[in-house]
mmCIF file of C-alpha atoms in Angstrom:
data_model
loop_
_atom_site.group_PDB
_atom_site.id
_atom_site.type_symbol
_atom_site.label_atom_id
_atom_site.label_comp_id
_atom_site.label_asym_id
_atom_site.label_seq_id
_atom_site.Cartn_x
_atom_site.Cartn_y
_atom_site.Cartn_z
ATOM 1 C CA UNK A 19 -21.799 -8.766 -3.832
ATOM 2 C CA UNK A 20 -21.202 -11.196 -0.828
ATOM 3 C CA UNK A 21 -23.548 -14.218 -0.665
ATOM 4 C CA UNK A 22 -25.439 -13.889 2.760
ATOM 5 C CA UNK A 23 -25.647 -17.976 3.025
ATOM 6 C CA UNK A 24 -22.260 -19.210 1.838
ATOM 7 C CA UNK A 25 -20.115 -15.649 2.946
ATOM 8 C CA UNK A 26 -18.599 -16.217 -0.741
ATOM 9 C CA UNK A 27 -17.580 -12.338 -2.680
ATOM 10 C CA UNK A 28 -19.382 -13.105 -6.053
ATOM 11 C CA UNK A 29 -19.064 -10.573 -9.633
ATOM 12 C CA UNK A 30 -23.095 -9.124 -10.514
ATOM 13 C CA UNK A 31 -23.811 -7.652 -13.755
ATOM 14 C CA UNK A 32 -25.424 -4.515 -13.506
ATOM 15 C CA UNK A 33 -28.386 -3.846 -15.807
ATOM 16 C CA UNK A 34 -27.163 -2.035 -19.694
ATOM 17 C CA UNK A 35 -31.024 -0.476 -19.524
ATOM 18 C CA UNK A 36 -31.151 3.490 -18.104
ATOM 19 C CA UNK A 37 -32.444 2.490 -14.587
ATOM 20 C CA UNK A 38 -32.556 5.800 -11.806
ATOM 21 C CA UNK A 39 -28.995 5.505 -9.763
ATOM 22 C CA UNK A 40 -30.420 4.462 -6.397
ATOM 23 C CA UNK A 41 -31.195 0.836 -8.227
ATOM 24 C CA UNK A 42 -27.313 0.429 -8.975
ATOM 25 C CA UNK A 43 -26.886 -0.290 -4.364
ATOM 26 C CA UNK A 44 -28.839 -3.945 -4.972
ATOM 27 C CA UNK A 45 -29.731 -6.647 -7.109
ATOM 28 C CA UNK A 46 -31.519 -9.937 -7.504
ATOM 29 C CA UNK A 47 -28.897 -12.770 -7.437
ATOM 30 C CA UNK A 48 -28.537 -16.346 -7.545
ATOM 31 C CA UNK A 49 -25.529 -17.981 -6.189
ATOM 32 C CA UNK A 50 -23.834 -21.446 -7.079
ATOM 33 C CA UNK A 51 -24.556 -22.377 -3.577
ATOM 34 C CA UNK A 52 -28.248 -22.112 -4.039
ATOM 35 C CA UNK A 53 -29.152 -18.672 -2.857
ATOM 36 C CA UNK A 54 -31.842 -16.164 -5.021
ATOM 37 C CA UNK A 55 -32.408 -13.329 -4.000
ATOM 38 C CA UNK A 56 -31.913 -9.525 -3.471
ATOM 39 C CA UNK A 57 -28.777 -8.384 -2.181
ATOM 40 C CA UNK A 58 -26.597 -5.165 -2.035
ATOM 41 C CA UNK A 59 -23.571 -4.432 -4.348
ATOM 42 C CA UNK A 60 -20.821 -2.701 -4.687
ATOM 43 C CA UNK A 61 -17.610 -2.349 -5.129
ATOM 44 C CA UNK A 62 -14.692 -4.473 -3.133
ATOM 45 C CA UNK A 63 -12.604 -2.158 -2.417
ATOM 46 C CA UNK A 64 -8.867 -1.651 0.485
ATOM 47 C CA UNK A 65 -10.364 1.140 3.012
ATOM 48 C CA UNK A 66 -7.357 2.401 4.760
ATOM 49 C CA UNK A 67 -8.122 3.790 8.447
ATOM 50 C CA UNK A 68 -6.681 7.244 9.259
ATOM 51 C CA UNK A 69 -5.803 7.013 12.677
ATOM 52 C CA UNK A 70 -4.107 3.472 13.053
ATOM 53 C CA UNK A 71 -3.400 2.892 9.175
ATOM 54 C CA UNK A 72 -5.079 -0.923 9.490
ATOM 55 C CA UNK A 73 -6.227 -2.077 6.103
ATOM 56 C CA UNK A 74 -9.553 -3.828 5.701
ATOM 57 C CA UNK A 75 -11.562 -5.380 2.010
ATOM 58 C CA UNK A 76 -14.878 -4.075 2.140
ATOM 59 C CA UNK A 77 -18.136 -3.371 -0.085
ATOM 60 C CA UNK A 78 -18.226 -0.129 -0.556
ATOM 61 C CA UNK A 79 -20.418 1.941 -2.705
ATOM 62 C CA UNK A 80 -21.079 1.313 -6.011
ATOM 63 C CA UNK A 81 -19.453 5.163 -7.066
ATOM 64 C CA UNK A 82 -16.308 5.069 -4.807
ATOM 65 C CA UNK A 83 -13.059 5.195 -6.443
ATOM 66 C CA UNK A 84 -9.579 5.181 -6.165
ATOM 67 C CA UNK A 85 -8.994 7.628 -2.834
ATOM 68 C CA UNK A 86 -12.506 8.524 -1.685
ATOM 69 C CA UNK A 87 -12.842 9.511 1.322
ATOM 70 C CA UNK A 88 -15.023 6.946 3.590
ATOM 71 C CA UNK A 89 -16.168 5.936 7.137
ATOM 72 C CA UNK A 90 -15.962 2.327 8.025
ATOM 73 C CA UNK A 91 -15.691 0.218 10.871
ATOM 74 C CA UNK A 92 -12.011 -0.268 12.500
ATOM 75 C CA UNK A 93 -11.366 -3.172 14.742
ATOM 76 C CA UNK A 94 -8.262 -1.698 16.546
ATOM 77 C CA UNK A 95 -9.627 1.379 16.923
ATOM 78 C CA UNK A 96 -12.957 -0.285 18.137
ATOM 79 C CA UNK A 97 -15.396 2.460 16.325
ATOM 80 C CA UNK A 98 -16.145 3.980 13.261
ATOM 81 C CA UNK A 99 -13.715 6.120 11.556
ATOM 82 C CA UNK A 100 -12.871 8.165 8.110
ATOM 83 C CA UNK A 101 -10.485 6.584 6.119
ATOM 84 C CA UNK A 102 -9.933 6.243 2.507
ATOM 85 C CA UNK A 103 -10.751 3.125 0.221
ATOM 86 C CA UNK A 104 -7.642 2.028 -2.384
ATOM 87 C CA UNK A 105 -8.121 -0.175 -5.417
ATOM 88 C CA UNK A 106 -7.379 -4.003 -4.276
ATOM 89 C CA UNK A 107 -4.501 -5.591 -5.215
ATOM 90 C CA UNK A 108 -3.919 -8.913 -5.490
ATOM 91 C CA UNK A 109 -1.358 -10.715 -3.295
ATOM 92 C CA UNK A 110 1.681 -10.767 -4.311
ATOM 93 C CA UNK A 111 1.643 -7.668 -6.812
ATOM 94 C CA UNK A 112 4.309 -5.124 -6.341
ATOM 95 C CA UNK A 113 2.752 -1.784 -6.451
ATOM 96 C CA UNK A 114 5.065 -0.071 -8.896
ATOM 97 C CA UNK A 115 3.180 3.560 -8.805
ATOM 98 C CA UNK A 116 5.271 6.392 -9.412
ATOM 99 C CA UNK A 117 5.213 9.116 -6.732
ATOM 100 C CA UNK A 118 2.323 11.993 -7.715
ATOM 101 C CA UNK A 119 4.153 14.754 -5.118
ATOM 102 C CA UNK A 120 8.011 16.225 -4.995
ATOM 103 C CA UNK A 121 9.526 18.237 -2.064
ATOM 104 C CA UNK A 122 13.123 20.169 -2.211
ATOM 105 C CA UNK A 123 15.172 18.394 0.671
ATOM 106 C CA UNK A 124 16.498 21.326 3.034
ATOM 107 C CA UNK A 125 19.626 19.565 3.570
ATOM 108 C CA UNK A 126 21.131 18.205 -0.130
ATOM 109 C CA UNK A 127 18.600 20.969 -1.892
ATOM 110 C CA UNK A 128 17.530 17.905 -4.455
ATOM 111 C CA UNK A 129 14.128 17.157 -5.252
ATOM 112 C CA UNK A 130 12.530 13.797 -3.777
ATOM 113 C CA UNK A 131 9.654 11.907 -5.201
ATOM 114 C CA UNK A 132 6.687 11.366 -2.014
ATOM 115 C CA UNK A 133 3.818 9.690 -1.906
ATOM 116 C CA UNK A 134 0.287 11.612 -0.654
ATOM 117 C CA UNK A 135 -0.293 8.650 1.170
ATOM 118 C CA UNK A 136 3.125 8.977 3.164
ATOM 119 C CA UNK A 137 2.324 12.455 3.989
ATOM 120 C CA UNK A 138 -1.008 11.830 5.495
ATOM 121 C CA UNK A 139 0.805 8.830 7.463
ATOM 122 C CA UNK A 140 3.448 10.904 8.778
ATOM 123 C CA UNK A 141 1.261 14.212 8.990
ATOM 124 C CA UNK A 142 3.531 16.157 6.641
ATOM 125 C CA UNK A 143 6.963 15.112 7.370
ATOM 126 C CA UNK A 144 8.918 15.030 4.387
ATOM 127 C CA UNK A 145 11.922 12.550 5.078
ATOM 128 C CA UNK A 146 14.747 12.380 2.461
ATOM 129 C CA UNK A 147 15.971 9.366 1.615
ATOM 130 C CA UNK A 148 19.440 10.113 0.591
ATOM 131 C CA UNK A 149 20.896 12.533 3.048
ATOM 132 C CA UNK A 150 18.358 11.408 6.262
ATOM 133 C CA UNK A 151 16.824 14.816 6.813
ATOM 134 C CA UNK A 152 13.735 15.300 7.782
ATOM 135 C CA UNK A 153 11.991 18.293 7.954
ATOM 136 C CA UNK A 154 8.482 19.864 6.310
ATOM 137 C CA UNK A 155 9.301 21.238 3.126
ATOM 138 C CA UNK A 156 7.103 22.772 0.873
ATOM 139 C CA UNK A 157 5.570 19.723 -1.236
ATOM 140 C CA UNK A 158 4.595 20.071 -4.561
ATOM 141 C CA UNK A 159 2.959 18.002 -8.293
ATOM 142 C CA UNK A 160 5.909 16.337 -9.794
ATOM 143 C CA UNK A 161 6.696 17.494 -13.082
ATOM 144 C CA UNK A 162 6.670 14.376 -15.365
ATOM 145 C CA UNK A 163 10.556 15.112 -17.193
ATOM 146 C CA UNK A 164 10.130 15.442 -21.016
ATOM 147 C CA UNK A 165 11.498 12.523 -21.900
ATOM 148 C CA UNK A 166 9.004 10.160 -20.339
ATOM 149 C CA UNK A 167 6.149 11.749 -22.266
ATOM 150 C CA UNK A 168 5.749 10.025 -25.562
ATOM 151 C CA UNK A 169 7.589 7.365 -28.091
ATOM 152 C CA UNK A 170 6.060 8.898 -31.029
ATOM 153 C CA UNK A 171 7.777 9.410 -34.018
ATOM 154 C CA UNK A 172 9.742 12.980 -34.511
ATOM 155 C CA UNK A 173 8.771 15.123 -37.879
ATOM 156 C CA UNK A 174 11.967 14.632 -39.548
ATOM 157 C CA UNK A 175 11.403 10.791 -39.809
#
């Protein structure tokens, strides 16, 4: 939740007890600065713009997750607009995520690793990064490779 008095972005438990889902949006709080009272929660959350790409932390609902879709305020673009709200990461964190997506590059015929995000950004041009081409492919899941499945231990051990 965000404190109304000192603007601070505080952690609420939410009740263990079966309560009806509308009573997860607010809460009754007390803040170190000396607030009490009911406030709404949620979840702090990237949302991503789709038109300008500008990235803004924001409450959002208490159900959102990773890649819902949303519609937020955007300062650049002066208006509300959909966009999509990404888990926060904390400064200085290098976002190691694997690509989820593959395309076949029309000019070296291997296949590249690309991000949904990139696609939506560049509205479905494919670029490769070792030959330069650029073109729109058809994109499909990656196939995890066999070897990056498991470290169990084989039978014959």
């Amino acid at each position: 939740y965000k404190c109304p008095q000192c603007r601070k972005g505080r952690k609420v438990r939410v009740p263990a007890k079966p309560i009806p889902l509308e009573m997860y949006n607010s809460s009754v709080v007390s803040c170190g600065c000396g607030f009490r009272g009911q406030v709404p929660v949620g979840r702090l959350m990237a949302v991503v713009c789709s038109k300008c790409w500008n990235t803004k932390k924001e409450l959002c609902d208490v159900w959102t997750e990773d890649g819902d879709d949303v519609k937020a305020w955007c300062e650049p673009c002066g208006g509300h607009q959909h966009g999509f709200a990404r888990l926060v990461t904390k400064k200085g964190a290098v976002q190691t995520e694997a690509a989820d997506l593959e395309f076949n590059c029309g000019s070296c015929f291997r296949d590249r690793p690309v991000h949904g995000e990139e696609l939506l950004r560049n509205q479905a041009l494919c670029v490769c990064n070792l030959c330069g081409w650029r073109g729109y492919p058809e994109v499909r899941e990656r196939v995890q490779p066999t070897g990056e499945r498991g470290r169990g231990l084989s039978a014959a051990a």
